[in-house]
Coordinates of N, CA and C and ligand atoms in Angstrom, one line a residue:
M1 N -62.3 -79.7 -221.3 CA -62.0 -80.2 -219.9 C -63.6 -80.2 -219.6
P2 N -63.9 -81.5 -219.1 CA -64.7 -81.9 -218.6 C -64.8 -81.4 -217.1
D3 N -65.7 -81.1 -216.4 CA -65.7 -80.4 -215.2 C -66.4 -81.6 -214.1
L4 N -66.2 -81.2 -213.1 CA -66.6 -82.6 -211.9 C -67.5 -81.5 -210.7
K5 N -68.4 -82.0 -210.6 CA -69.6 -81.5 -209.8 C -69.9 -82.6 -208.5
A6 N -70.2 -81.9 -207.6 CA -70.9 -82.6 -206.0 C -71.8 -82.2 -205.6
A7 N -72.8 -82.8 -205.1 CA -74.0 -82.7 -204.3 C -73.6 -83.6 -203.1
I8 N -73.6 -83.2 -202.2 CA -73.8 -83.7 -201.2 C -75.3 -84.0 -200.2
V9 N -75.3 -85.3 -199.9 CA -76.5 -85.6 -199.0 C -76.2 -86.2 -197.7
P10 N -76.7 -85.4 -196.9 CA -76.3 -86.1 -195.5 C -77.1 -87.0 -194.8
V11 N -76.9 -88.5 -194.6 CA -77.8 -89.6 -194.3 C -77.8 -90.3 -193.3
T12 N -78.3 -90.6 -192.8 CA -78.8 -91.8 -191.1 C -78.6 -90.6 -190.3
P13 N -78.7 -91.0 -189.3 CA -78.4 -90.4 -187.7 C -77.1 -90.0 -187.6
F14 N -76.2 -90.4 -188.2 CA -74.7 -90.0 -188.1 C -74.5 -88.5 -188.9
Q15 N -75.2 -88.4 -189.7 CA -75.4 -87.3 -190.7 C -74.0 -87.3 -191.8
Q16 N -73.8 -88.9 -192.1 CA -72.8 -88.8 -193.3 C -73.1 -88.4 -194.6
N17 N -71.8 -87.8 -195.1 CA -71.9 -86.9 -196.4 C -71.9 -88.3 -197.5
C18 N -73.2 -88.3 -197.9 CA -73.3 -89.5 -199.1 C -73.0 -88.1 -200.2
T19 N -72.4 -88.6 -201.3 CA -71.7 -87.7 -202.1 C -72.4 -88.3 -203.6
I20 N -73.0 -87.1 -204.2 CA -73.1 -87.7 -205.9 C -72.0 -86.6 -206.3
L21 N -71.5 -87.5 -207.4 CA -70.2 -86.9 -208.0 C -70.6 -87.3 -209.5
W22 N -70.7 -86.1 -210.2 CA -70.5 -86.3 -211.7 C -70.0 -85.1 -212.5
E23 N -69.8 -85.7 -214.0 CA -69.0 -85.0 -214.8 C -70.2 -83.9 -215.7
E24 N -69.8 -82.8 -215.7 CA -70.7 -81.9 -216.7 C -69.7 -82.0 -218.2
P25 N -70.1 -81.8 -219.3 CA -71.4 -82.0 -219.4 C -72.4 -83.0 -219.6
S26 N -71.4 -84.5 -219.7 CA -72.1 -85.5 -219.6 C -73.1 -85.8 -218.8
K27 N -72.6 -85.6 -217.4 CA -74.0 -86.2 -216.6 C -73.7 -87.4 -216.0
R28 N -72.8 -88.2 -216.4 CA -72.4 -89.4 -215.7 C -72.0 -89.2 -214.3
A29 N -72.6 -90.2 -213.8 CA -72.2 -89.9 -212.2 C -71.8 -91.2 -211.4
V30 N -71.3 -91.1 -210.1 CA -71.6 -91.9 -209.3 C -71.8 -91.7 -207.8
V31 N -72.3 -92.8 -207.0 CA -72.8 -92.0 -205.8 C -71.8 -92.6 -204.8
I32 N -71.2 -92.2 -203.6 CA -70.6 -92.4 -202.9 C -70.9 -92.4 -201.3
D33 N -70.6 -93.9 -200.9 CA -70.9 -93.9 -199.6 C -72.5 -93.7 -199.2
P34 N -73.7 -94.4 -200.0 CA -75.0 -94.3 -199.6 C -75.6 -94.8 -198.4
G35 N -75.3 -94.4 -197.2 CA -75.3 -95.1 -195.9 C -76.9 -95.4 -195.7
G36 N -77.9 -94.9 -196.1 CA -79.1 -94.9 -196.0 C -80.1 -93.8 -196.5
E37 N -81.2 -93.8 -195.8 CA -82.0 -92.9 -196.7 C -82.0 -93.0 -197.9
V38 N -82.1 -94.1 -198.9 CA -81.9 -94.4 -199.9 C -83.2 -92.7 -200.8
P39 N -84.4 -93.3 -200.8 CA -85.3 -92.6 -201.2 C -84.6 -90.7 -201.4
R40 N -84.0 -90.2 -200.3 CA -83.5 -88.9 -200.3 C -82.4 -88.9 -201.3
I41 N -81.7 -90.1 -201.5 CA -80.5 -90.0 -202.3 C -81.1 -89.7 -203.6
L42 N -82.2 -91.0 -203.9 CA -82.9 -91.1 -204.8 C -83.4 -89.9 -205.6
D43 N -84.0 -89.0 -204.9 CA -84.8 -87.4 -204.9 C -83.4 -86.5 -205.5
A44 N -82.2 -86.8 -205.0 CA -81.0 -85.7 -205.1 C -81.0 -86.1 -206.8
I45 N -80.7 -87.7 -207.0 CA -79.8 -87.8 -208.3 C -80.9 -87.6 -209.3
G46 N -82.2 -87.5 -209.0 CA -83.3 -86.8 -209.9 C -83.5 -85.6 -210.4
K47 N -83.0 -84.7 -209.3 CA -83.1 -83.1 -209.2 C -81.8 -83.0 -210.2
R48 N -80.6 -83.4 -210.1 CA -79.5 -82.7 -210.9 C -79.8 -83.7 -212.3
G49 N -80.5 -84.8 -212.5 CA -80.5 -85.5 -214.0 C -79.2 -86.1 -214.6
V50 N -79.0 -86.4 -213.5 CA -77.7 -87.2 -213.6 C -77.5 -89.0 -213.7
R51 N -76.7 -89.8 -214.6 CA -77.1 -90.5 -214.8 C -76.2 -91.8 -213.8
V52 N -76.6 -92.5 -213.0 CA -75.4 -92.8 -211.9 C -74.8 -94.5 -212.6
E53 N -73.5 -94.5 -212.7 CA -72.9 -95.7 -213.5 C -72.4 -96.5 -212.5
R54 N -72.3 -96.2 -211.2 CA -71.5 -97.2 -210.1 C -71.6 -96.3 -208.9
I55 N -71.5 -97.2 -207.7 CA -71.5 -97.1 -206.2 C -70.0 -97.2 -205.6
L56 N -69.6 -96.1 -205.5 CA -68.5 -96.4 -204.4 C -68.5 -96.6 -202.9
L57 N -67.8 -97.2 -202.4 CA -67.7 -97.4 -200.9 C -66.4 -97.1 -200.5
T58 N -66.0 -96.1 -199.4 CA -64.8 -95.5 -198.6 C -64.5 -97.0 -197.8
H59 N -65.4 -97.3 -196.9 CA -65.2 -98.2 -196.0 C -66.6 -98.9 -195.7
G60 N -66.8 -99.9 -194.6 CA -67.7 -100.8 -194.3 C -68.8 -100.2 -193.0
H61 N -68.2 -99.3 -192.9 CA -69.2 -98.7 -191.6 C -70.8 -98.3 -192.1
I62 N -71.6 -98.7 -191.4 CA -73.0 -99.0 -191.3 C -73.7 -97.6 -191.8
D63 N -73.0 -96.5 -191.5 CA -73.6 -95.1 -192.1 C -73.1 -94.6 -193.2
H64 N -72.2 -95.3 -193.9 CA -71.2 -95.3 -195.1 C -72.1 -96.3 -196.5
A65 N -72.7 -97.7 -195.7 CA -72.4 -98.9 -196.6 C -74.1 -99.4 -196.6
A66 N -74.8 -98.6 -195.2 CA -76.1 -99.6 -195.2 C -76.9 -99.7 -196.2
G67 N -77.0 -98.6 -197.2 CA -78.0 -98.3 -198.3 C -77.6 -98.8 -199.8
A68 N -76.6 -99.0 -199.8 CA -75.5 -99.6 -200.8 C -76.6 -100.4 -201.8
A69 N -76.8 -101.5 -201.2 CA -77.7 -102.8 -201.9 C -78.8 -102.3 -202.4
A70 N -79.6 -101.5 -201.4 CA -81.2 -100.7 -201.9 C -80.8 -99.6 -202.8
L71 N -79.6 -98.8 -203.1 CA -79.8 -98.0 -203.8 C -79.3 -98.9 -205.7
K72 N -78.6 -99.5 -205.1 CA -78.1 -100.3 -206.5 C -79.2 -101.2 -207.3
E73 N -80.3 -101.3 -206.2 CA -81.5 -102.4 -207.1 C -82.3 -101.1 -207.3
A74 N -82.8 -100.0 -206.8 CA -83.5 -99.2 -207.3 C -83.3 -98.4 -208.5
L75 N -81.6 -98.3 -208.4 CA -81.2 -97.7 -209.7 C -81.3 -98.6 -210.8
E76 N -81.0 -99.8 -211.0 CA -81.1 -100.8 -211.7 C -82.4 -101.1 -212.0
Q77 N -83.3 -100.9 -211.0 CA -85.0 -101.1 -211.9 C -85.0 -99.8 -212.6
A78 N -84.9 -98.7 -212.1 CA -85.1 -97.2 -212.9 C -84.6 -97.6 -213.9
G79 N -83.4 -98.1 -214.4 CA -82.8 -98.0 -215.7 C -83.4 -98.9 -216.5
A80 N -83.8 -100.1 -216.2 CA -84.3 -101.1 -217.1 C -86.0 -100.8 -217.5
A81 N -86.3 -99.9 -216.2 CA -87.8 -99.4 -216.5 C -87.6 -98.6 -217.8
S82 N -86.6 -97.5 -217.9 CA -86.6 -96.4 -218.7 C -86.5 -96.6 -219.9
G83 N -85.9 -97.6 -220.2 CA -85.5 -98.0 -222.1 C -84.8 -97.0 -222.4
R84 N -84.6 -96.1 -221.9 CA -83.5 -95.3 -222.5 C -81.9 -95.3 -222.6
G85 N -81.8 -96.5 -222.5 CA -79.9 -96.9 -222.8 C -79.4 -96.8 -221.2
S86 N -80.0 -96.7 -220.2 CA -79.2 -96.1 -218.9 C -78.7 -97.7 -218.6
P87 N -77.6 -97.7 -217.8 CA -77.3 -98.8 -217.5 C -77.6 -99.8 -216.6
A88 N -77.8 -101.1 -216.9 CA -78.9 -102.0 -216.2 C -78.2 -102.3 -215.2
T89 N -76.8 -102.5 -215.0 CA -76.1 -102.8 -214.1 C -75.3 -101.8 -213.3
V90 N -75.5 -101.5 -212.0 CA -74.8 -100.5 -211.4 C -73.6 -101.1 -210.6
P91 N -72.8 -101.2 -210.7 CA -71.9 -101.9 -209.8 C -71.2 -101.4 -208.4
I92 N -70.9 -102.1 -207.5 CA -70.7 -101.5 -206.2 C -69.3 -101.6 -206.2
E93 N -68.5 -100.6 -206.1 CA -66.9 -101.2 -206.1 C -66.3 -100.2 -204.5
G94 N -65.2 -101.0 -204.1 CA -65.0 -100.9 -202.8 C -65.7 -101.3 -201.5
P95 N -65.2 -100.9 -200.6 CA -63.7 -101.3 -200.1 C -62.7 -101.9 -200.8
D96 N -61.7 -101.7 -200.0 CA -60.5 -102.8 -199.8 C -61.4 -104.2 -199.1
Q97 N -60.5 -105.2 -199.6 CA -61.7 -106.5 -199.0 C -61.2 -106.8 -197.5
R98 N -60.5 -106.2 -197.0 CA -60.1 -106.3 -195.5 C -61.4 -105.4 -194.7
D99 N -62.3 -105.0 -195.3 CA -63.6 -104.3 -194.6 C -64.6 -105.3 -194.7
R100 N -64.5 -106.9 -195.4 CA -65.4 -107.5 -195.9 C -66.1 -107.8 -194.6
F101 N -65.5 -108.1 -193.5 CA -66.2 -108.7 -191.8 C -67.3 -107.5 -191.8
L102 N -67.0 -106.1 -192.2 CA -68.2 -105.3 -191.4 C -69.0 -105.1 -192.3
L103 N -68.8 -105.4 -193.8 CA -70.0 -105.3 -194.6 C -70.8 -106.5 -194.6
E104 N -70.2 -107.4 -194.4 CA -71.0 -108.9 -194.0 C -71.7 -108.7 -192.3
G105 N -71.4 -108.0 -191.8 CA -72.1 -107.4 -190.4 C -72.7 -106.3 -190.3
L106 N -73.5 -105.7 -191.8 CA -73.9 -104.5 -191.5 C -75.3 -104.8 -190.6
E107 N -75.9 -106.0 -190.9 CA -77.5 -105.9 -189.9 C -77.0 -106.2 -188.6
T108 N -75.9 -106.7 -188.4 CA -75.7 -107.0 -186.7 C -75.5 -105.1 -186.1
Q109 N -74.7 -104.4 -187.3 CA -74.3 -103.3 -186.7 C -76.0 -102.2 -186.6
A110 N -76.7 -102.7 -187.6 CA -78.0 -102.0 -187.7 C -78.8 -102.2 -186.0
G111 N -78.5 -103.6 -185.8 CA -79.5 -103.7 -184.3 C -79.1 -102.9 -183.2
M112 N -77.5 -102.8 -183.3 CA -76.7 -102.0 -182.3 C -77.2 -100.6 -182.1
F113 N -77.6 -100.1 -183.4 CA -77.8 -98.6 -183.4 C -79.4 -98.4 -183.8
G114 N -80.3 -99.7 -183.6 CA -81.6 -99.1 -183.5 C -82.2 -99.0 -184.9
M115 N -81.1 -98.9 -186.3 CA -81.5 -98.9 -187.6 C -82.2 -99.5 -188.3
S116 N -82.9 -99.6 -188.9 CA -84.0 -100.5 -190.0 C -83.8 -100.3 -191.4
G117 N -84.0 -101.7 -192.1 CA -83.8 -101.2 -193.7 C -82.7 -101.6 -194.2
V118 N -81.6 -102.2 -193.2 CA -80.5 -102.2 -193.6 C -80.3 -103.7 -194.1
Q119 N -79.3 -103.9 -195.3 CA -79.0 -105.1 -195.9 C -77.6 -105.4 -196.0
N120 N -77.1 -106.1 -195.5 CA -75.4 -106.8 -195.8 C -75.2 -106.3 -197.3
V121 N -74.1 -106.1 -197.6 CA -73.6 -105.9 -198.8 C -72.2 -106.1 -199.4
L122 N -71.8 -107.0 -200.5 CA -70.7 -107.4 -200.7 C -70.6 -106.8 -202.3
P123 N -69.0 -106.0 -202.5 CA -69.0 -104.9 -203.3 C -69.0 -106.3 -205.2
D124 N -69.2 -105.4 -206.2 CA -69.1 -106.4 -207.1 C -67.4 -106.6 -207.5
R125 N -66.5 -105.4 -207.0 CA -65.3 -105.0 -207.4 C -64.8 -104.8 -206.1
W126 N -64.3 -105.7 -205.5 CA -62.9 -104.7 -204.3 C -61.9 -104.1 -204.8
L127 N -61.6 -103.1 -203.9 CA -60.4 -102.1 -204.5 C -59.5 -102.2 -203.5
A128 N -58.1 -102.0 -204.2 CA -56.7 -102.2 -203.7 C -55.9 -100.9 -204.4
E129 N -55.0 -100.5 -203.0 CA -53.8 -99.6 -203.5 C -53.7 -99.4 -205.1
G130 N -53.7 -98.2 -205.8 CA -53.4 -98.1 -206.9 C -54.4 -98.6 -208.1
D131 N -55.4 -99.0 -207.9 CA -56.7 -99.2 -208.6 C -57.2 -97.7 -209.1
E132 N -57.7 -98.1 -210.0 CA -58.5 -96.7 -210.3 C -59.9 -96.8 -210.9
V133 N -60.9 -95.9 -210.0 CA -62.3 -95.6 -210.4 C -62.2 -94.6 -211.3
R134 N -63.6 -94.7 -212.0 CA -63.8 -93.9 -213.1 C -65.5 -93.2 -212.4
V135 N -65.2 -92.1 -213.0 CA -66.5 -91.1 -213.0 C -66.8 -90.1 -214.2
G136 N -67.4 -90.9 -215.0 CA -67.6 -90.5 -216.5 C -66.3 -90.9 -217.2
D137 N -65.4 -90.1 -217.5 CA -64.2 -90.3 -218.6 C -63.0 -90.0 -217.1
Q138 N -63.2 -89.3 -216.2 CA -62.3 -89.1 -215.1 C -62.1 -89.9 -214.3
A139 N -60.7 -90.5 -214.1 CA -59.7 -91.3 -213.2 C -59.8 -90.9 -212.0
F140 N -60.1 -91.8 -210.8 CA -59.6 -91.4 -209.6 C -58.9 -92.5 -209.1
V141 N -57.7 -92.1 -208.6 CA -56.9 -93.2 -208.1 C -57.5 -93.6 -206.6
V142 N -57.0 -94.8 -206.6 CA -57.7 -95.7 -205.2 C -56.5 -95.6 -204.2
L143 N -56.4 -95.2 -202.8 CA -55.2 -95.2 -201.8 C -55.8 -95.8 -201.0
H144 N -55.2 -97.0 -200.3 CA -55.2 -97.7 -199.1 C -55.1 -96.8 -198.0
C145 N -55.9 -96.8 -197.0 CA -55.5 -95.6 -196.0 C -56.2 -96.5 -194.8
P146 N -55.5 -97.1 -194.1 CA -56.3 -98.1 -193.2 C -55.9 -97.5 -191.7
G147 N -56.6 -97.8 -190.4 CA -56.7 -97.3 -189.7 C -57.9 -96.9 -188.4
H148 N -58.7 -96.2 -189.4 CA -59.9 -96.2 -188.9 C -60.6 -97.5 -189.2
T149 N -60.9 -98.1 -190.4 CA -60.8 -99.4 -190.6 C -60.2 -100.2 -191.4
P150 N -60.0 -101.3 -191.4 CA -58.7 -102.1 -192.2 C -58.9 -101.8 -193.5
G151 N -59.9 -101.8 -193.8 CA -60.3 -101.7 -195.6 C -60.1 -100.3 -196.1
H152 N -60.2 -99.5 -195.3 CA -60.5 -97.7 -196.0 C -59.8 -97.6 -196.9
V153 N -60.7 -97.1 -197.9 CA -60.1 -96.3 -199.4 C -60.0 -94.9 -199.5
V154 N -59.4 -94.4 -200.1 CA -59.7 -92.7 -200.6 C -59.6 -92.5 -202.0
F155 N -60.4 -91.8 -202.6 CA -60.1 -91.5 -203.9 C -59.7 -90.3 -204.4
V156 N -58.7 -90.3 -205.3 CA -58.0 -89.0 -205.5 C -58.4 -88.7 -207.0
N157 N -58.5 -87.5 -207.3 CA -58.2 -87.1 -209.0 C -57.3 -85.9 -208.9
P158 N -56.2 -86.1 -209.7 CA -55.2 -85.5 -208.9 C -54.8 -84.3 -210.2
G159 N -55.7 -84.5 -211.4 CA -55.7 -83.5 -211.9 C -56.6 -82.5 -211.8
A160 N -57.7 -82.7 -211.1 CA -59.0 -81.9 -210.8 C -58.6 -81.3 -209.0
R161 N -57.3 -81.7 -208.4 CA -57.0 -81.6 -207.7 C -58.1 -81.9 -206.1
F162 N -58.7 -83.1 -206.3 CA -59.8 -83.0 -205.4 C -59.8 -84.6 -204.8
A163 N -60.3 -84.9 -203.6 CA -60.3 -86.2 -203.2 C -61.4 -86.3 -202.1
I164 N -61.9 -87.6 -201.9 CA -62.8 -88.1 -201.3 C -62.3 -89.0 -200.2
V165 N -62.3 -88.5 -199.0 CA -61.7 -89.1 -197.8 C -62.2 -90.0 -196.8
G166 N -63.7 -90.0 -197.1 CA -64.2 -90.9 -196.2 C -64.0 -90.3 -194.6
D167 N -63.7 -91.5 -194.1 CA -63.4 -91.1 -192.5 C -61.9 -91.1 -191.9
V168 N -61.0 -90.9 -192.8 CA -59.8 -90.8 -192.8 C -59.2 -89.5 -192.0
L169 N -59.3 -88.6 -192.8 CA -59.4 -86.9 -192.4 C -60.5 -86.3 -192.1
F170 N -60.7 -85.2 -191.2 CA -61.6 -84.5 -191.2 C -61.3 -82.9 -191.3
N171 N -62.4 -82.1 -191.4 CA -61.9 -80.5 -191.2 C -61.9 -80.7 -189.8
G172 N -60.1 -80.3 -189.0 CA -59.9 -80.3 -188.0 C -60.0 -81.1 -186.8
S173 N -59.9 -82.3 -187.6 CA -60.3 -83.9 -186.9 C -59.5 -85.1 -187.9
I174 N -59.6 -86.1 -187.2 CA -59.3 -87.4 -187.9 C -60.3 -88.6 -187.6
G175 N -60.1 -89.7 -188.5 CA -61.1 -90.6 -187.9 C -61.3 -91.2 -186.8
R176 N -62.2 -91.8 -185.9 CA -62.0 -92.6 -184.7 C -61.4 -93.8 -184.8
T177 N -60.7 -94.4 -184.1 CA -60.0 -95.5 -184.4 C -60.1 -96.2 -182.7
D178 N -61.0 -95.7 -182.2 CA -61.4 -96.5 -180.7 C -62.6 -97.9 -180.6
F179 N -62.1 -98.7 -182.0 CA -62.9 -100.0 -182.6 C -61.8 -101.0 -182.1
P180 N -62.4 -102.2 -181.8 CA -61.4 -103.3 -181.6 C -60.3 -103.7 -182.6
Y181 N -60.6 -102.9 -184.0 CA -60.0 -103.3 -185.2 C -59.3 -101.8 -185.7
G182 N -59.4 -100.9 -184.7 CA -59.0 -99.7 -184.7 C -57.4 -99.5 -184.7
D183 N -56.6 -98.5 -185.5 CA -55.2 -98.5 -185.8 C -54.7 -97.1 -185.6
H184 N -54.7 -96.5 -184.7 CA -54.3 -95.1 -184.6 C -53.0 -94.7 -185.4
A185 N -51.9 -95.2 -185.0 CA -50.4 -95.1 -185.8 C -50.9 -95.5 -187.0
A186 N -51.2 -96.4 -187.4 CA -51.4 -97.0 -188.9 C -52.7 -95.4 -189.6
L187 N -53.3 -94.9 -189.2 CA -54.0 -94.0 -189.5 C -53.5 -92.8 -189.7
L188 N -52.8 -92.6 -188.6 CA -51.9 -91.2 -188.7 C -50.6 -91.5 -190.2
R189 N -50.2 -92.6 -190.0 CA -48.9 -92.7 -191.2 C -49.8 -92.9 -192.2
A190 N -50.9 -93.2 -192.5 CA -52.0 -92.9 -193.9 C -51.9 -91.5 -194.2
I191 N -52.2 -91.1 -193.0 CA -52.2 -89.5 -193.3 C -51.1 -88.9 -193.6
R192 N -50.1 -88.9 -193.2 CA -48.8 -88.4 -193.5 C -48.2 -88.8 -194.7
E193 N -48.3 -90.1 -195.1 CA -47.5 -90.5 -196.1 C -48.2 -90.9 -197.4
K194 N -49.8 -90.4 -197.7 CA -50.4 -90.8 -198.6 C -51.3 -89.6 -198.7
L195 N -51.9 -89.1 -197.8 CA -52.9 -87.7 -198.0 C -52.1 -86.3 -198.2
L196 N -51.2 -86.3 -196.9 CA -50.4 -85.0 -197.1 C -49.6 -84.6 -198.5
P197 N -48.7 -85.8 -199.0 CA -48.2 -85.3 -200.5 C -49.2 -85.2 -201.5
L198 N -50.4 -84.8 -201.4 CA -51.3 -85.2 -202.4 C -51.0 -83.4 -202.7
G199 N -50.8 -82.4 -201.8 CA -50.7 -81.0 -202.2 C -51.5 -80.2 -201.2
D200 N -50.8 -79.2 -200.9 CA -51.8 -78.7 -200.1 C -53.2 -77.9 -200.7
D201 N -53.1 -77.8 -202.2 CA -53.7 -77.3 -203.0 C -55.3 -78.2 -203.2
V202 N -55.0 -79.5 -202.9 CA -56.1 -80.7 -203.1 C -57.2 -80.3 -201.9
S203 N -58.3 -80.3 -202.6 CA -59.6 -80.0 -201.4 C -60.1 -81.2 -201.5
F204 N -60.6 -82.0 -200.2 CA -61.5 -82.6 -200.2 C -62.9 -82.9 -199.9
I205 N -63.6 -83.6 -200.0 CA -64.8 -84.0 -199.2 C -64.5 -85.2 -198.0
C206 N -65.1 -85.2 -196.9 CA -65.2 -86.4 -195.9 C -66.3 -86.4 -195.5
G207 N -66.1 -87.6 -194.6 CA -67.8 -88.5 -194.4 C -68.6 -87.7 -193.4
H208 N -68.1 -86.9 -192.6 CA -68.7 -85.8 -191.6 C -68.3 -84.8 -191.5
G209 N -69.1 -83.7 -191.4 CA -68.7 -82.4 -191.7 C -68.8 -82.0 -192.6
P210 N -68.1 -80.3 -192.9 CA -67.5 -79.5 -193.9 C -66.3 -80.3 -194.5
G211 N -65.8 -80.3 -195.6 CA -64.6 -80.4 -196.2 C -63.7 -79.4 -195.9
S212 N -62.8 -79.4 -196.8 CA -61.4 -78.6 -196.3 C -60.5 -79.1 -197.4
T213 N -58.9 -78.8 -197.4 CA -58.0 -78.6 -198.0 C -57.0 -79.4 -197.2
I214 N -56.0 -79.9 -198.2 CA -54.8 -80.7 -197.5 C -54.3 -79.9 -196.8
G215 N -53.9 -78.4 -197.5 CA -53.3 -77.2 -196.7 C -53.7 -77.1 -195.6
A216 N -54.8 -76.7 -195.2 CA -55.1 -76.0 -194.5 C -55.2 -77.0 -193.3
E217 N -55.4 -78.6 -193.4 CA -55.5 -79.3 -192.6 C -53.7 -79.7 -191.8
R218 N -53.0 -79.4 -192.9 CA -51.6 -79.3 -192.6 C -51.1 -78.3 -191.6
R219 N -51.7 -77.2 -191.8 CA -51.3 -75.7 -190.8 C -52.3 -76.1 -189.9
T220 N -53.5 -76.3 -189.5 CA -54.0 -76.4 -188.1 C -54.6 -77.4 -187.8
N221 N -54.9 -78.6 -188.2 CA -55.5 -79.7 -187.8 C -54.5 -80.3 -186.4
P222 N -55.0 -80.1 -185.1 CA -54.1 -80.6 -184.2 C -53.4 -82.0 -184.4
F223 N -54.5 -82.7 -184.9 CA -53.9 -84.5 -185.0 C -52.8 -84.4 -186.2
V224 N -52.6 -83.7 -187.0 CA -52.0 -83.8 -188.5 C -50.6 -82.9 -188.1
R225 N -51.0 -81.6 -187.8 CA -49.8 -80.8 -187.7 C -48.4 -81.0 -187.2
G226 N -47.2 -80.6 -187.8 CA -46.1 -81.0 -187.1 C -45.2 -81.9 -187.6
Ligands
ZN1 ZN1 -66.6 -94.7 -190.3

């Protein structure tokens, strides 16, 4: 049974948990939510000796997506230069297409936050509820969990009892919905109807701060409890 490993690289002034996820012993990897500081992400990839096959995005916010285009370009150039059979294309997958307006507005968001080196990006593949994404040979199911953004997706590996939940659910909190496009009721519904049923023993990495388990949040998170 292959093993999943994760390394978290907090990026951007928002300390967003860019996550490198890979399979052992194959070292086939994905990078989830490369929001920026691409050289640090590349350094972390190099230190683990993993081969990145795709980039996954949970949603279109700047701290999650703004480095995706630059990371893709850097990985493809490195792959082409190595001549070791590394993939020459590194597709970007996700989020749901309802976040298109955010991905097309990254450069505008960057101006508001005084961030530089940001590029708009569109994925090679939009994701939808029930789709599957792969980390090496391991399948992750895609759940559409709107509310924080309209097209937010979550990645779940039922066998490994593990999920990547982006800015839907946090350790002790939930995602912000005070944006013009935010929907607090939809976010709570997604948490109650899609995340809690995954089971108390499912652990998760979230977009900011320490991870947790579904069970701990069910019992103690004031936004979720009851
Ligand atoms: Zn966000």
